[in-house]
Short mmCIF file of C-alpha atoms in Angstrom, two decimals:
data_model
loop_
_atom_site.label_atom_id
_atom_site.label_comp_id
_atom_site.label_asym_id
_atom_site.label_seq_id
_atom_site.Cartn_x
_atom_site.Cartn_y
_atom_site.Cartn_z
CA SER A 13 95.07 82.64 124.09
CA ALA A 14 98.68 83.31 125.47
CA VAL A 15 99.60 86.69 126.37
CA ILE A 16 102.57 88.52 124.76
CA SER A 17 103.99 91.95 125.38
CA GLN A 18 106.66 93.89 123.49
CA LYS A 19 108.81 97.02 124.17
CA PRO A 20 109.24 99.30 122.70
CA SER A 21 106.20 99.66 120.91
CA ARG A 22 107.77 102.33 118.26
CA ASP A 23 110.97 103.87 117.89
CA ILE A 24 112.93 106.16 115.69
CA CYS A 25 116.56 105.67 115.29
CA GLN A 26 119.61 106.77 113.38
CA ARG A 27 121.59 104.83 110.49
CA GLY A 28 124.57 103.23 112.10
CA THR A 29 122.86 102.54 115.67
CA SER A 30 121.35 99.67 117.40
CA LEU A 31 117.88 98.97 119.05
CA THR A 32 117.34 95.94 121.31
CA ILE A 33 113.52 94.90 121.27
CA GLN A 34 112.36 92.84 124.31
CA CYS A 35 109.61 90.32 124.37
CA GLN A 36 107.46 88.82 127.24
CA VAL A 37 105.52 85.73 127.17
CA ASP A 38 103.33 84.04 129.71
CA SER A 39 104.54 80.60 131.16
CA GLN A 40 102.29 78.33 129.24
CA VAL A 41 104.73 79.21 125.71
CA THR A 42 107.25 76.79 125.01
CA MET A 43 108.83 78.33 121.58
CA MET A 44 109.38 81.94 120.54
CA PHE A 45 110.20 83.38 117.24
CA TRP A 46 110.82 86.53 115.91
CA TYR A 47 109.60 87.60 112.47
CA ARG A 48 109.91 91.08 110.23
CA GLN A 49 107.03 92.77 108.37
CA GLN A 50 108.20 95.34 106.09
CA PRO A 51 105.96 98.32 105.00
CA GLY A 52 102.92 96.79 102.90
CA GLN A 53 104.65 93.31 102.91
CA SER A 54 103.41 89.75 104.78
CA LEU A 55 105.78 88.47 107.49
CA THR A 56 109.19 86.62 107.58
CA LEU A 57 110.77 84.40 109.85
CA ILE A 58 113.93 85.66 111.03
CA ALA A 59 114.94 83.36 113.54
CA THR A 60 113.28 80.97 116.40
CA ALA A 61 114.96 82.10 119.58
CA ASN A 62 115.93 78.99 121.71
CA GLN A 63 116.02 79.04 125.07
CA GLY A 64 119.85 78.94 126.65
CA SER A 65 121.47 78.66 123.09
CA GLU A 66 122.12 80.21 119.87
CA ALA A 67 118.96 81.31 118.10
CA THR A 68 118.14 79.44 114.63
CA TYR A 69 118.11 81.74 111.63
CA GLU A 70 116.37 81.49 108.81
CA SER A 71 117.99 82.33 105.24
CA GLY A 72 118.80 85.61 104.47
CA PHE A 73 119.17 86.52 108.29
CA VAL A 74 122.67 86.64 110.19
CA ILE A 75 123.33 86.66 114.05
CA ASP A 76 125.90 89.65 113.59
CA LYS A 77 122.83 91.31 112.19
CA PHE A 78 120.28 90.27 114.63
CA PRO A 79 121.48 88.73 117.57
CA ILE A 80 118.77 87.08 119.62
CA SER A 81 119.00 86.13 123.42
CA ARG A 82 116.40 83.59 125.24
CA PRO A 83 117.93 83.35 128.66
CA ASN A 84 114.61 81.87 129.84
CA LEU A 85 111.42 80.18 128.84
CA THR A 86 109.27 83.49 128.94
CA PHE A 87 111.96 86.41 127.72
CA SER A 88 113.62 87.06 124.79
CA THR A 89 115.03 90.20 122.87
CA LEU A 90 115.96 90.70 119.32
CA THR A 91 118.59 93.48 118.52
CA VAL A 92 118.83 95.10 115.00
CA SER A 93 122.43 96.16 114.37
CA ASN A 94 123.92 98.49 112.70
CA MET A 95 120.60 100.07 111.14
CA SER A 96 119.94 101.23 107.99
CA PRO A 97 116.93 102.79 106.35
CA GLU A 98 116.13 99.70 104.68
CA ASP A 99 115.98 97.85 108.51
CA SER A 100 112.53 100.22 109.13
CA SER A 101 109.81 97.43 109.66
CA ILE A 102 107.93 95.87 112.42
CA TYR A 103 109.32 93.50 114.24
CA LEU A 104 106.82 91.19 115.91
CA CYS A 105 107.52 88.31 118.54
CA SER A 106 105.32 85.09 118.55
CA GLY A 107 104.86 82.38 121.10
CA ALA A 108 103.68 78.93 120.27
CA ARG A 109 102.55 75.85 122.73
CA GLY A 110 102.29 72.49 122.11
CA GLY A 111 99.13 70.25 120.51
CA GLY A 112 99.46 72.43 116.89
CA GLY A 113 101.88 74.98 118.13
CA THR A 114 99.54 77.61 117.30
CA GLN A 115 101.30 80.92 117.63
CA TYR A 116 100.30 84.24 119.15
CA PHE A 117 101.61 87.27 118.52
CA GLY A 118 103.25 90.29 120.42
CA PRO A 119 101.67 93.77 119.35
CA GLY A 120 105.38 94.41 117.33
CA THR A 121 107.48 97.17 117.85
CA ARG A 122 107.38 99.65 114.78
CA LEU A 123 110.94 100.96 113.83
CA THR A 124 112.03 103.95 111.53
CA VAL A 125 115.23 104.19 110.60
CA LEU A 126 116.26 107.80 109.55
CA ALA B 30 109.01 73.27 102.24
CA GLN B 31 105.49 74.99 102.14
CA SER B 32 104.08 78.13 100.40
CA VAL B 33 100.75 79.89 100.73
CA THR B 34 99.03 81.84 97.60
CA GLN B 35 96.32 84.57 98.48
CA LEU B 36 94.49 84.92 95.05
CA ASP B 37 93.27 88.76 96.01
CA SER B 38 95.38 91.44 97.40
CA GLN B 39 92.34 93.51 97.86
CA VAL B 40 88.72 92.91 98.55
CA PRO B 41 86.41 95.87 98.32
CA VAL B 42 82.89 95.03 99.77
CA PHE B 43 79.57 96.75 101.12
CA GLU B 44 78.58 96.64 104.71
CA GLU B 45 76.36 93.34 105.20
CA ALA B 46 77.49 91.97 102.03
CA PRO B 47 79.09 88.44 102.20
CA VAL B 48 82.94 87.80 101.60
CA GLU B 49 85.19 85.31 100.85
CA LEU B 50 88.95 85.61 101.01
CA ARG B 51 90.77 82.82 99.34
CA CYS B 52 93.91 80.86 100.22
CA ASN B 53 96.12 78.26 98.64
CA TYR B 54 98.76 76.61 99.89
CA SER B 55 101.51 73.90 98.59
CA SER B 56 103.26 71.62 100.71
CA SER B 57 104.83 67.88 100.47
CA VAL B 58 103.84 66.94 103.74
CA SER B 59 100.55 67.38 105.93
CA VAL B 60 100.03 70.99 107.37
CA TYR B 61 98.06 73.02 110.14
CA LEU B 62 96.37 76.35 108.59
CA PHE B 63 95.75 79.50 110.48
CA TRP B 64 94.04 82.55 109.24
CA TYR B 65 94.97 85.86 111.22
CA VAL B 66 93.86 89.41 111.20
CA GLN B 67 95.88 92.48 111.74
CA TYR B 68 93.92 95.79 112.32
CA PRO B 69 95.38 99.16 111.65
CA ASN B 70 98.73 99.47 113.45
CA GLN B 71 97.76 96.48 115.61
CA GLY B 72 99.74 93.03 115.80
CA LEU B 73 98.12 90.03 114.47
CA GLN B 74 95.20 88.50 116.02
CA LEU B 75 94.25 84.56 115.38
CA LEU B 76 91.01 84.30 113.73
CA LEU B 77 90.54 80.53 113.61
CA LYS B 78 92.66 77.36 112.64
CA TYR B 79 92.72 73.74 111.27
CA LEU B 80 94.83 71.29 112.89
CA SER B 81 92.71 68.39 112.38
CA GLY B 82 89.08 66.74 112.24
CA SER B 83 86.22 68.67 110.78
CA THR B 84 86.97 70.54 107.48
CA LEU B 85 84.95 73.47 108.61
CA VAL B 86 86.21 75.41 111.39
CA LYS B 87 84.57 78.37 113.19
CA GLY B 88 87.02 81.31 114.57
CA ILE B 89 86.07 84.85 116.23
CA ASN B 90 83.81 87.88 114.86
CA GLY B 91 81.33 85.15 112.74
CA PHE B 92 84.54 84.10 110.27
CA GLU B 93 84.65 80.56 109.09
CA ALA B 94 87.01 78.38 106.92
CA GLU B 95 86.96 75.42 104.96
CA PHE B 96 90.00 72.94 104.73
CA ASN B 97 89.49 71.38 101.02
CA LYS B 98 92.79 68.73 100.76
CA SER B 99 91.93 68.08 97.41
CA GLN B 100 92.09 71.60 96.40
CA THR B 101 94.79 72.49 98.91
CA SER B 102 92.59 75.37 99.71
CA PHE B 103 91.26 76.97 103.14
CA HIS B 104 89.19 79.88 102.02
CA LEU B 105 87.80 82.18 104.67
CA ARG B 106 84.26 83.26 104.80
CA LYS B 107 81.66 85.58 106.69
CA PRO B 108 78.02 85.81 105.71
CA SER B 109 77.73 89.63 106.63
CA VAL B 110 80.44 91.92 107.18
CA HIS B 111 80.92 95.04 108.91
CA ILE B 112 82.68 98.19 108.89
CA SER B 113 84.74 96.93 111.76
CA ASP B 114 86.05 93.70 109.81
CA THR B 115 88.35 96.20 107.74
CA ALA B 116 91.49 94.72 108.06
CA GLU B 117 94.32 92.69 106.32
CA TYR B 118 94.03 89.17 106.56
CA PHE B 119 97.04 86.64 106.49
CA CYS B 120 96.62 82.94 105.57
CA ALA B 121 99.63 80.79 107.10
CA VAL B 122 100.57 77.08 107.09
CA SER B 123 102.77 75.07 109.28
CA GLU B 124 104.22 71.49 108.55
CA SER B 125 101.55 69.07 111.40
CA SER B 126 104.60 66.65 112.11
CA GLY B 127 105.20 68.77 115.18
CA GLY B 128 108.06 68.23 117.35
CA SER B 129 109.90 71.73 116.96
CA ASN B 130 109.07 72.28 113.74
CA TYR B 131 106.31 74.87 114.12
CA LYS B 132 107.21 77.53 111.77
CA LEU B 133 104.85 79.70 109.96
CA THR B 134 104.98 80.67 106.17
CA PHE B 135 102.44 83.56 105.56
CA GLY B 136 100.45 84.56 102.62
CA LYS B 137 101.01 88.15 101.27
CA GLY B 138 98.17 89.15 102.85
CA THR B 139 94.60 90.56 101.81
CA LEU B 140 93.12 93.93 102.55
CA LEU B 141 89.33 93.61 103.24
CA THR B 142 87.82 97.21 103.14
CA VAL B 143 84.12 97.18 104.14
CA ASN B 144 82.43 100.32 102.70
CA PRO B 145 78.89 101.88 103.96
#
């Protein structure tokens, strides 16, 4: 399985501020994704992180709110901008390889916005 | 577009009993199927996957699942559960056309609670 790490593991933030989450994957990963898991809910895909170009966002998610970078194959960041309490969630990154594209997930970042 | 329905939001069982967690999917194209487990306060761990070949797939921790194309189902089973199996289980699907489209669609999850 792929090795995926995220930081921070958790944070408590004030309304109106921004938080950047980092994700590091091992070199065998080709694709990276960001998901949100709201309290008691399933996972919802935010975007596909594209190396060296703009991320591909899913319906309901916009770049101004969730800017994503992927400067190289193994590293990506997700910023949650101008936060409100509704942004309190677990944010997870995942990596996929070829041959079925099985996704492996990081441990997640638990965000609480006050 | 695909969708995934996990028919039970909660499944309580006693230790050493068998369990089945149900998953049905809808898709207009061929799919890959996955089961993930999320232990309390942790990320997701891959339990097993169906990509092609044998419809009965075995995963970690004694779990197995059977792909049934005619019923569009991918139910997860374990013959004897342990207290440590208490967790949230997610069924997920992606298109098997490959290329750049490996996006996962998740079900809402089933909370398995194993009681002594």
